[in-house]
GROMACS .gro file of C-alpha atoms in nm:
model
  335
    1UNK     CA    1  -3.987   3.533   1.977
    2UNK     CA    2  -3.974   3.516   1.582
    3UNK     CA    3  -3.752   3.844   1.623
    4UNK     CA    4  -3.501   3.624   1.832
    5UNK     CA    5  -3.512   3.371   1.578
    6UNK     CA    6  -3.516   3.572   1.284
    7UNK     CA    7  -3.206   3.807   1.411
    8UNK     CA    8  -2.987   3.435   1.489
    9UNK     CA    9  -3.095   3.288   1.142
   10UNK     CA   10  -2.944   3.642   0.950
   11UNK     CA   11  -2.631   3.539   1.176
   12UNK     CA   12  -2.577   3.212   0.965
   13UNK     CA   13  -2.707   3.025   1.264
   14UNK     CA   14  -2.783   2.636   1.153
   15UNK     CA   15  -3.183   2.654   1.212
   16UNK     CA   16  -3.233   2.326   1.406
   17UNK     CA   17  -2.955   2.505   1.643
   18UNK     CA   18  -3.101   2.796   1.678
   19UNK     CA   19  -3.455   2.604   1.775
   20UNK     CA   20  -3.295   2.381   2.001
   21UNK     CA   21  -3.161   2.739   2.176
   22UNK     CA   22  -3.470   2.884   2.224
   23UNK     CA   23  -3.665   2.562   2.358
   24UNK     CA   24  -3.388   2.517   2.590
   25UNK     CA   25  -3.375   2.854   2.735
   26UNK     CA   26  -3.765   2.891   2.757
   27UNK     CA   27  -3.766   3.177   2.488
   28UNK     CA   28  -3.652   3.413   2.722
   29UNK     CA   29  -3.534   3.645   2.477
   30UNK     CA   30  -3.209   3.659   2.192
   31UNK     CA   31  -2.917   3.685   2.506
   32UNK     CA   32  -2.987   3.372   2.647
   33UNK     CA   33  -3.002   3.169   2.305
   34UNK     CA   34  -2.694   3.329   2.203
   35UNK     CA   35  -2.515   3.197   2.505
   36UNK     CA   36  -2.664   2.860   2.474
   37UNK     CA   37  -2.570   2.852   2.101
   38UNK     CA   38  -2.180   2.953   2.221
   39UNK     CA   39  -2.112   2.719   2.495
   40UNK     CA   40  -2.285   2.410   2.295
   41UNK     CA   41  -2.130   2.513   1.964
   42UNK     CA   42  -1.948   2.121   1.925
   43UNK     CA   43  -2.191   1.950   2.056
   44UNK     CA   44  -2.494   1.802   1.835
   45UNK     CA   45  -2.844   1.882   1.867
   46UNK     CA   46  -3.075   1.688   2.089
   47UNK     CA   47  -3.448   1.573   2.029
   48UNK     CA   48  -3.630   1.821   2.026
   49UNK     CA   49  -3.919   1.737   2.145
   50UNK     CA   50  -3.731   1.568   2.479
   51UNK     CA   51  -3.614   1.952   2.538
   52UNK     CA   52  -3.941   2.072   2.514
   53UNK     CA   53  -4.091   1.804   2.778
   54UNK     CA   54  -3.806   1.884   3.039
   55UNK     CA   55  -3.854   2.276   2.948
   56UNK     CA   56  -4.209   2.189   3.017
   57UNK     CA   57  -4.147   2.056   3.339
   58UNK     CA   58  -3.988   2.328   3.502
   59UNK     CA   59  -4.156   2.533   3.705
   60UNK     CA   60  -4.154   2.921   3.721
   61UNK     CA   61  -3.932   3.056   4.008
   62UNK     CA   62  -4.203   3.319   4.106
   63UNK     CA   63  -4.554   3.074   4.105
   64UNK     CA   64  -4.612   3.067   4.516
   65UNK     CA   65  -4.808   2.781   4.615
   66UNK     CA   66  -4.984   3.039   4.840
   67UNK     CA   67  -5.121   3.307   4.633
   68UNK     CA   68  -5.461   3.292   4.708
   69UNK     CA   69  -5.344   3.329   5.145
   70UNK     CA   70  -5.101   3.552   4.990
   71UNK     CA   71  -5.348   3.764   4.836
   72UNK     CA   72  -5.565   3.753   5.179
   73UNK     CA   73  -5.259   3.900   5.378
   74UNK     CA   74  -5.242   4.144   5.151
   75UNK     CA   75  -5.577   4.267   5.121
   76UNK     CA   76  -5.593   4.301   5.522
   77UNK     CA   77  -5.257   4.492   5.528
   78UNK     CA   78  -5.023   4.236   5.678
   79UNK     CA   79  -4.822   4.193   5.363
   80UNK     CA   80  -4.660   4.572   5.388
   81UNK     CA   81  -4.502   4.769   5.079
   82UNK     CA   82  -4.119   4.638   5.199
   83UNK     CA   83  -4.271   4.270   5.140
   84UNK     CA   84  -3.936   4.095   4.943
   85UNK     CA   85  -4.045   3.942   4.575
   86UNK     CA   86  -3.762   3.721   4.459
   87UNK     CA   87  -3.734   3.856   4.083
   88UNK     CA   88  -3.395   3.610   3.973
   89UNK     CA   89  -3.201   3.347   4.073
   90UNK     CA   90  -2.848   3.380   4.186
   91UNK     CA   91  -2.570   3.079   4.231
   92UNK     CA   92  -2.423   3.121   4.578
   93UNK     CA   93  -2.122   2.958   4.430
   94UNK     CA   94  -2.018   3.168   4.148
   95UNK     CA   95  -2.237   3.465   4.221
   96UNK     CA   96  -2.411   3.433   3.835
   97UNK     CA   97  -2.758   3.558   3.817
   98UNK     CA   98  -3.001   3.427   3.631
   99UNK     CA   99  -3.394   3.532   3.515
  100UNK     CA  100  -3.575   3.185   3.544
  101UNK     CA  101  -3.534   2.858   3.665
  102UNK     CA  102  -3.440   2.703   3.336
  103UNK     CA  103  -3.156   2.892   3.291
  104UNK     CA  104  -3.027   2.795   3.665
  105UNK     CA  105  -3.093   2.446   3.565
  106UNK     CA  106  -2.893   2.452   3.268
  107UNK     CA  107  -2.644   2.648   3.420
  108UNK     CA  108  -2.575   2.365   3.718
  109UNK     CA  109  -2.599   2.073   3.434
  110UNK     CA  110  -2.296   2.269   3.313
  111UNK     CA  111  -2.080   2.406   3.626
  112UNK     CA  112  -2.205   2.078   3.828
  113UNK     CA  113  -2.341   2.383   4.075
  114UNK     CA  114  -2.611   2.328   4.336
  115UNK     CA  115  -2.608   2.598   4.568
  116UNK     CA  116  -2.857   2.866   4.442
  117UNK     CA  117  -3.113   3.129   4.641
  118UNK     CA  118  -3.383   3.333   4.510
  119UNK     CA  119  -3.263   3.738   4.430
  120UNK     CA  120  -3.473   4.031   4.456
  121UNK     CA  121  -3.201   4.191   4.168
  122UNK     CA  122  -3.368   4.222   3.834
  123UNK     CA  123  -3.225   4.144   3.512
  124UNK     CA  124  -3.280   4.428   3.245
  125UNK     CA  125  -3.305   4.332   2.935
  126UNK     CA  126  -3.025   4.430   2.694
  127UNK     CA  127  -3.094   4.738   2.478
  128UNK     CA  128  -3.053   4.773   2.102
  129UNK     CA  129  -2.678   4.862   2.123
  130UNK     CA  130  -2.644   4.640   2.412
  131UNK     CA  131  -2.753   4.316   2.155
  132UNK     CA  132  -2.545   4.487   1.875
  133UNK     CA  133  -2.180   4.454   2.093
  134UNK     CA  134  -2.300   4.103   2.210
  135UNK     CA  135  -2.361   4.017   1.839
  136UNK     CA  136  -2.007   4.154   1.755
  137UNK     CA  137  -1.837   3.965   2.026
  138UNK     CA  138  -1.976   3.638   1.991
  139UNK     CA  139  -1.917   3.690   1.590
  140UNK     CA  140  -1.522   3.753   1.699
  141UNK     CA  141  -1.511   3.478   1.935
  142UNK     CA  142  -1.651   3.283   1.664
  143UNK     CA  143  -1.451   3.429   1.403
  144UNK     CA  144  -1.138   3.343   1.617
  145UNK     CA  145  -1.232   2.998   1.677
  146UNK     CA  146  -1.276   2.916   1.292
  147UNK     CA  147  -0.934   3.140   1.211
  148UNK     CA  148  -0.783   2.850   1.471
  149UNK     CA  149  -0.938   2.556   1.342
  150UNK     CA  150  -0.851   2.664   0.977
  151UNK     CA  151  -0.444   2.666   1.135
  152UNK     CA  152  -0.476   2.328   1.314
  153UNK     CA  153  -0.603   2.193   1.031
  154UNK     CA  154  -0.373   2.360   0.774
  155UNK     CA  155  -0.071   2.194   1.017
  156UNK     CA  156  -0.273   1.891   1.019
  157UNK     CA  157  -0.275   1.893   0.632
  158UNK     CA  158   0.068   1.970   0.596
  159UNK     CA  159   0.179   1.697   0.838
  160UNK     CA  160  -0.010   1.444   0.643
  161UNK     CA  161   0.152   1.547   0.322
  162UNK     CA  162   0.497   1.516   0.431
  163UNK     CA  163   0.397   1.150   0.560
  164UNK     CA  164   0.235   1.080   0.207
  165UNK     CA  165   0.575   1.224   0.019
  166UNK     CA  166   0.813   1.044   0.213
  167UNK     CA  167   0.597   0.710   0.184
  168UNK     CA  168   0.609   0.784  -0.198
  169UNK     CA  169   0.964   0.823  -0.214
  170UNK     CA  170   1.031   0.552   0.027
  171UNK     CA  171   0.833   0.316  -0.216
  172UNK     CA  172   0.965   0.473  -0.506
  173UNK     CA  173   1.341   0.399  -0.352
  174UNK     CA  174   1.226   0.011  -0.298
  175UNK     CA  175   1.122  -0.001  -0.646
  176UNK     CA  176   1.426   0.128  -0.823
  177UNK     CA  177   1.631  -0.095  -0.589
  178UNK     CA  178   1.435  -0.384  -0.756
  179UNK     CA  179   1.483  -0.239  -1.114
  180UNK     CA  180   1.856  -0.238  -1.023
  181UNK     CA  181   1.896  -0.577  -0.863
  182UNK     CA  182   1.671  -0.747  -1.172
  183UNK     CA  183   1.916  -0.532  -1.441
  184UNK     CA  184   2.274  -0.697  -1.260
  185UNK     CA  185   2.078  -1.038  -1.200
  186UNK     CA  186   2.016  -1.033  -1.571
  187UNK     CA  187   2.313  -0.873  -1.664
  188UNK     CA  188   2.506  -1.161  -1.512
  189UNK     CA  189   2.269  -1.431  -1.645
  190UNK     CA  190   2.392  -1.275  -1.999
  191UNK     CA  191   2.754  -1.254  -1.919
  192UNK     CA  192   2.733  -1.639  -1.781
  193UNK     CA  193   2.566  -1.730  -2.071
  194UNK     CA  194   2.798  -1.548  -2.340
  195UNK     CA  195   3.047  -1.713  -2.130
  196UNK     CA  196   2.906  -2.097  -2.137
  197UNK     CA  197   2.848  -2.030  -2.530
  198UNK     CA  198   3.176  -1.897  -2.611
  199UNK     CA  199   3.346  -2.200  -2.445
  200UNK     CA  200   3.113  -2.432  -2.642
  201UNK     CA  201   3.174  -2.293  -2.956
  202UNK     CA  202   3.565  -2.344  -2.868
  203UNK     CA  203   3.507  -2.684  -2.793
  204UNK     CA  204   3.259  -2.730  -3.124
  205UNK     CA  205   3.575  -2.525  -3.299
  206UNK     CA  206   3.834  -2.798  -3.172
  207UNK     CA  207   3.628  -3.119  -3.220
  208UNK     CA  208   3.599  -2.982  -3.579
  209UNK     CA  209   3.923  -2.905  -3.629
  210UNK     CA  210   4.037  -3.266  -3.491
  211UNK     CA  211   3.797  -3.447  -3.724
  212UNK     CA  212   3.999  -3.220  -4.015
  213UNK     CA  213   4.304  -3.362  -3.929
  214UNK     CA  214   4.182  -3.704  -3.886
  215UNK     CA  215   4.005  -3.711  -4.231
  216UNK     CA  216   4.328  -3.612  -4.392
  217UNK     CA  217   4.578  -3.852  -4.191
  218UNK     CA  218   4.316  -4.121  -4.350
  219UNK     CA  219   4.327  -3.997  -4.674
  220UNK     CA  220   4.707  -3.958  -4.655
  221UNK     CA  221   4.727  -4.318  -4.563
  222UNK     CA  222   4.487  -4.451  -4.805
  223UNK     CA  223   4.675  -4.217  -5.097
  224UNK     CA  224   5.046  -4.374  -4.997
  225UNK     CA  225   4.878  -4.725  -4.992
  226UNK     CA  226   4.797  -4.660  -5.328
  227UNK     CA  227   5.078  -4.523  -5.451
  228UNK     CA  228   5.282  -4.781  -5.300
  229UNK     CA  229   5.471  -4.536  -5.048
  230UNK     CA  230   5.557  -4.605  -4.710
  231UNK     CA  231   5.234  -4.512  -4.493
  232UNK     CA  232   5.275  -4.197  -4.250
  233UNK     CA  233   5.325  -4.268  -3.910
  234UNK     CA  234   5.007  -4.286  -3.681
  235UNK     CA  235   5.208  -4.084  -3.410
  236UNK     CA  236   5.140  -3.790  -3.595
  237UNK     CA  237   4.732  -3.793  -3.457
  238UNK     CA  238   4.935  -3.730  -3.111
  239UNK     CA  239   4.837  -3.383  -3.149
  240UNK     CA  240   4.464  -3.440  -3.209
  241UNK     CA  241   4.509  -3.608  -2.885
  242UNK     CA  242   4.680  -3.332  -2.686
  243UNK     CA  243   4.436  -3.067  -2.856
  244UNK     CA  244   4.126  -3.269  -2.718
  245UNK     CA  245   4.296  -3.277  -2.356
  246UNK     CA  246   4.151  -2.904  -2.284
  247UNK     CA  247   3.851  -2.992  -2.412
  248UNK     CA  248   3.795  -3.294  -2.242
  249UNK     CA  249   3.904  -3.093  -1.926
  250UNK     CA  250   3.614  -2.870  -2.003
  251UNK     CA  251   3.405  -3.100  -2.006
  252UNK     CA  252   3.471  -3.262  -1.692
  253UNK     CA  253   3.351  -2.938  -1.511
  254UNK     CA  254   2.983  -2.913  -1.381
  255UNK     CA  255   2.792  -2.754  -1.675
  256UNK     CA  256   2.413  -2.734  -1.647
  257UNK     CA  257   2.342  -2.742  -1.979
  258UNK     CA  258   2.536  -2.950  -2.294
  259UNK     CA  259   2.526  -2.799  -2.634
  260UNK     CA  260   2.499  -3.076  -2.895
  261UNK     CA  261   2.560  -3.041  -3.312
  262UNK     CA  262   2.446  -3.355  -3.456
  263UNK     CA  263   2.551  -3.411  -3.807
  264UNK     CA  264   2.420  -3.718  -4.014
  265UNK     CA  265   2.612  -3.991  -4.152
  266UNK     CA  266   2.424  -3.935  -4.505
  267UNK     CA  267   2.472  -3.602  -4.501
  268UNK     CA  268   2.240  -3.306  -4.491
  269UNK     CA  269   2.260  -2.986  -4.270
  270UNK     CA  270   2.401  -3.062  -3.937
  271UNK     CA  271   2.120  -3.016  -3.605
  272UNK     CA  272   2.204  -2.783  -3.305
  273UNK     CA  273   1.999  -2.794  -2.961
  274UNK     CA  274   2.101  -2.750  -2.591
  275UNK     CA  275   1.995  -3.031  -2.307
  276UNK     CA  276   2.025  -3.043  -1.952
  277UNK     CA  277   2.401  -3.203  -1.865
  278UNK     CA  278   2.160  -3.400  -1.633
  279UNK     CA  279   1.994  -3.571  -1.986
  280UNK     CA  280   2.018  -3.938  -2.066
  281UNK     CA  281   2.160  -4.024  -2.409
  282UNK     CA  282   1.817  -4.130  -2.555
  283UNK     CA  283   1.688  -3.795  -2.524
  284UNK     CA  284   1.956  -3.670  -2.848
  285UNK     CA  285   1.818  -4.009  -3.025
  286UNK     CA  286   1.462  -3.857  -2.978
  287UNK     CA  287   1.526  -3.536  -3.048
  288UNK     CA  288   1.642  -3.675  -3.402
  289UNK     CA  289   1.348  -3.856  -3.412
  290UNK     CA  290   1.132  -3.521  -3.351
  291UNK     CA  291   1.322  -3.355  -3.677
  292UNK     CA  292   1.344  -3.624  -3.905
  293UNK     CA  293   0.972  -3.854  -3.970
  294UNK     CA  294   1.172  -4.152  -4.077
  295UNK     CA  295   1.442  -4.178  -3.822
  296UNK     CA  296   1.343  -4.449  -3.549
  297UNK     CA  297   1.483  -4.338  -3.160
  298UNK     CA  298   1.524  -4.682  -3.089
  299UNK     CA  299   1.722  -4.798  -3.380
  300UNK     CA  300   2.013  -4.491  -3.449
  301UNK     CA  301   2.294  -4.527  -3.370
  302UNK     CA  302   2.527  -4.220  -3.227
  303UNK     CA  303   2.916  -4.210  -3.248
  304UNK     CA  304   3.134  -3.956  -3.207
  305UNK     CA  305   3.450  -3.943  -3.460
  306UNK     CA  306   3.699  -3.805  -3.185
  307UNK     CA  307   3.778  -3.934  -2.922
  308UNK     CA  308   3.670  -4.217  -3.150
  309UNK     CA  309   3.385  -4.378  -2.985
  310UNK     CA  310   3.014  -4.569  -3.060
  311UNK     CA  311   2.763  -4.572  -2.859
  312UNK     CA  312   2.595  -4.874  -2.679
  313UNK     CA  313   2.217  -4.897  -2.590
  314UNK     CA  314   2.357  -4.911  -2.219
  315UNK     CA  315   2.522  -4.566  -2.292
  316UNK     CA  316   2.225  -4.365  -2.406
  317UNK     CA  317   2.059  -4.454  -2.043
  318UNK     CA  318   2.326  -4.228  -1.916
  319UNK     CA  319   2.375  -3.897  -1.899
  320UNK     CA  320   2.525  -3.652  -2.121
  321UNK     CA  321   2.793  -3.551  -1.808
  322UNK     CA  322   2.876  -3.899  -1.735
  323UNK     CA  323   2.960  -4.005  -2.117
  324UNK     CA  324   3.184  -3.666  -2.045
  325UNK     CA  325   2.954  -3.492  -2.371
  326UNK     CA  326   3.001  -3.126  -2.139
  327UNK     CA  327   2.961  -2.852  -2.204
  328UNK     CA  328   2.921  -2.902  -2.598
  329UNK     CA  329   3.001  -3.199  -2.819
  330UNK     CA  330   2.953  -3.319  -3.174
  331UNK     CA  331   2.779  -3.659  -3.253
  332UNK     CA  332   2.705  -3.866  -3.565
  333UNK     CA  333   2.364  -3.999  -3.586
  334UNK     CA  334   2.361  -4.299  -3.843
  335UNK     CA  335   1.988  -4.418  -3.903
   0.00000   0.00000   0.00000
């Protein structure tokens, strides 16, 4: 039997297969293990050594119970020369033949089969070129189940790399949609706030412009009191007036934020910062406080020159859009 196992090794045969082949058919020779190897190709190998206890177990189809009476008959001439000796075993349902009783056996496990009678026909063995075509056909059939598997799996694999392409430019179309939607979010966060700032530098612009022209209707009036000339007429600080309307207009809308200059009444650089339109009063004093060491938030006093107007400890408990300070204002901090 090492011929059989030798010849299905040099066919690339996997050798626990090819053992589990020969123990199953009883090592009745390199046909029958090549069979068993083909129709139990996907399935995996069994214990061993539980196929070679049930090979064990079955019994030879020729062993008669009664060969020693047999043997008698004989001798005294009542067994004649056309005596019948079963030498296979057929299936009376598919009409397959078969040389022992393990191969019936396995052959009803796998048709479900159970009809079978003993056959005087005689199974040759297969000759040289007889195992040579049955080598070549079972390497075709072989060779023509791997050439399918290889195209199942090549659609299988092609399949799956559509699904992973269009997954990967789904996710890459969700992510440039989010680049997009951050880029106008922040484009418009920029264009609101170039917005807000250009109105609060108008605003700034005009409050400056109306302390101008209320520093030099002063000194106009102070200079004619001197000179003994008749003093100007107030009237003419109508326009500061009218030019504040718009900005007081502005700053009756609802601005988050209120952008503050703060200029000193002895002088120095003035102080920029932004608060919340939502801020009390007291938070400008503090802020002060945070810049200068030896300003005291609970003792300055802030004014603001036009609309002419001081402000009360009540008023720095309120906020910056109720004392009508939005969207930007200019204040006078006097220590």
């Amino acid at each position: 039997m090492a011929g059989d196992k030798d010849t299905l090794l040099g066919m690339g045969f996997d050798a626990a297969r090819v053992e589990w082949a020969l123990k199953a058919t009883g090592n009745r020779g390199l046909q029958p293990a090549m069979d068993h190897i083909l129709e139990h190709e996907s399935q995996p190998v069994p214990d061993l050594g539980a196929v070679s206890e049930q090979a064990g177990r079955s019994e030879p189809m020729d062993v008669d119970e009664d060969d020693e009476d047999a043997e008698a008959l004989k001798s005294l001439g009542a067994l004649k020369g056309n005596a019948v000796e079963a030498k296979s075993i057929k299936c009376s349902e598919c009409g397959k033949i078969f040389k022992n009783t393990a191969l019936a056996n396995f052959h009803a496990e796998k048709s479900g089969h159970d009809q079978f009678e003993e056959s005087t026909e005689e199974i040759k063995p297969l000759t040289e070129e007889e195992k040579k075509q049955r080598l070549e056909d079972l390497k075709a059939k072989m060779a023509e189940k791997r050439s399918k598997k290889a195209i199942e799996e090549a659609k299988e694999n092609k399949i799956n790399e559509a699904l992973r392409r269009k997954a990967g430019k789904d996710m890459g179309k969700i992510k440039e949609d989010m680049k997009l939607k951050e880029a106008l979010k922040e484009a418009e966060a920029k264009k609101r706030e170039k917005i807000e700032d250009a109105k609060a530098k108008a605003a700034i612009k005009a409050q400056i412009e109306a302390d101008k022209k209320a520093r030099a209707e002063k000194a106009a009036r102070e200079k004619a009191i001197r000179d003994g000339q008749p003093v100007p007429d107030s009237g003419a600080a109508g326009p500061s007036r009218a030019a504040a309307a718009p900005a007081s207009a502005v700053a009756g809308k609802d601005f988050k934020e209120t952008r503050l200059q703060i200029r000193m009444s002895t002088g120095g650089p003035p102080y920029t910062t932004t608060l919340s339109s939502d801020a009390p009063l007291r938070e400008v004093a503090e802020y002060l406080a945070g810049q200068l060491n030896t300003l005291d938030s609970e003792t300055v006093t802030l004014s603001q020159h036009f609309p002419r107007k001081i402000f009360t400890r009540q008023d720095f408990e309120k906020s910056l859009k109720d004392l009508g300070l939005t969207p930007s204002a200019v204040l006078i901090a006097t220590p």
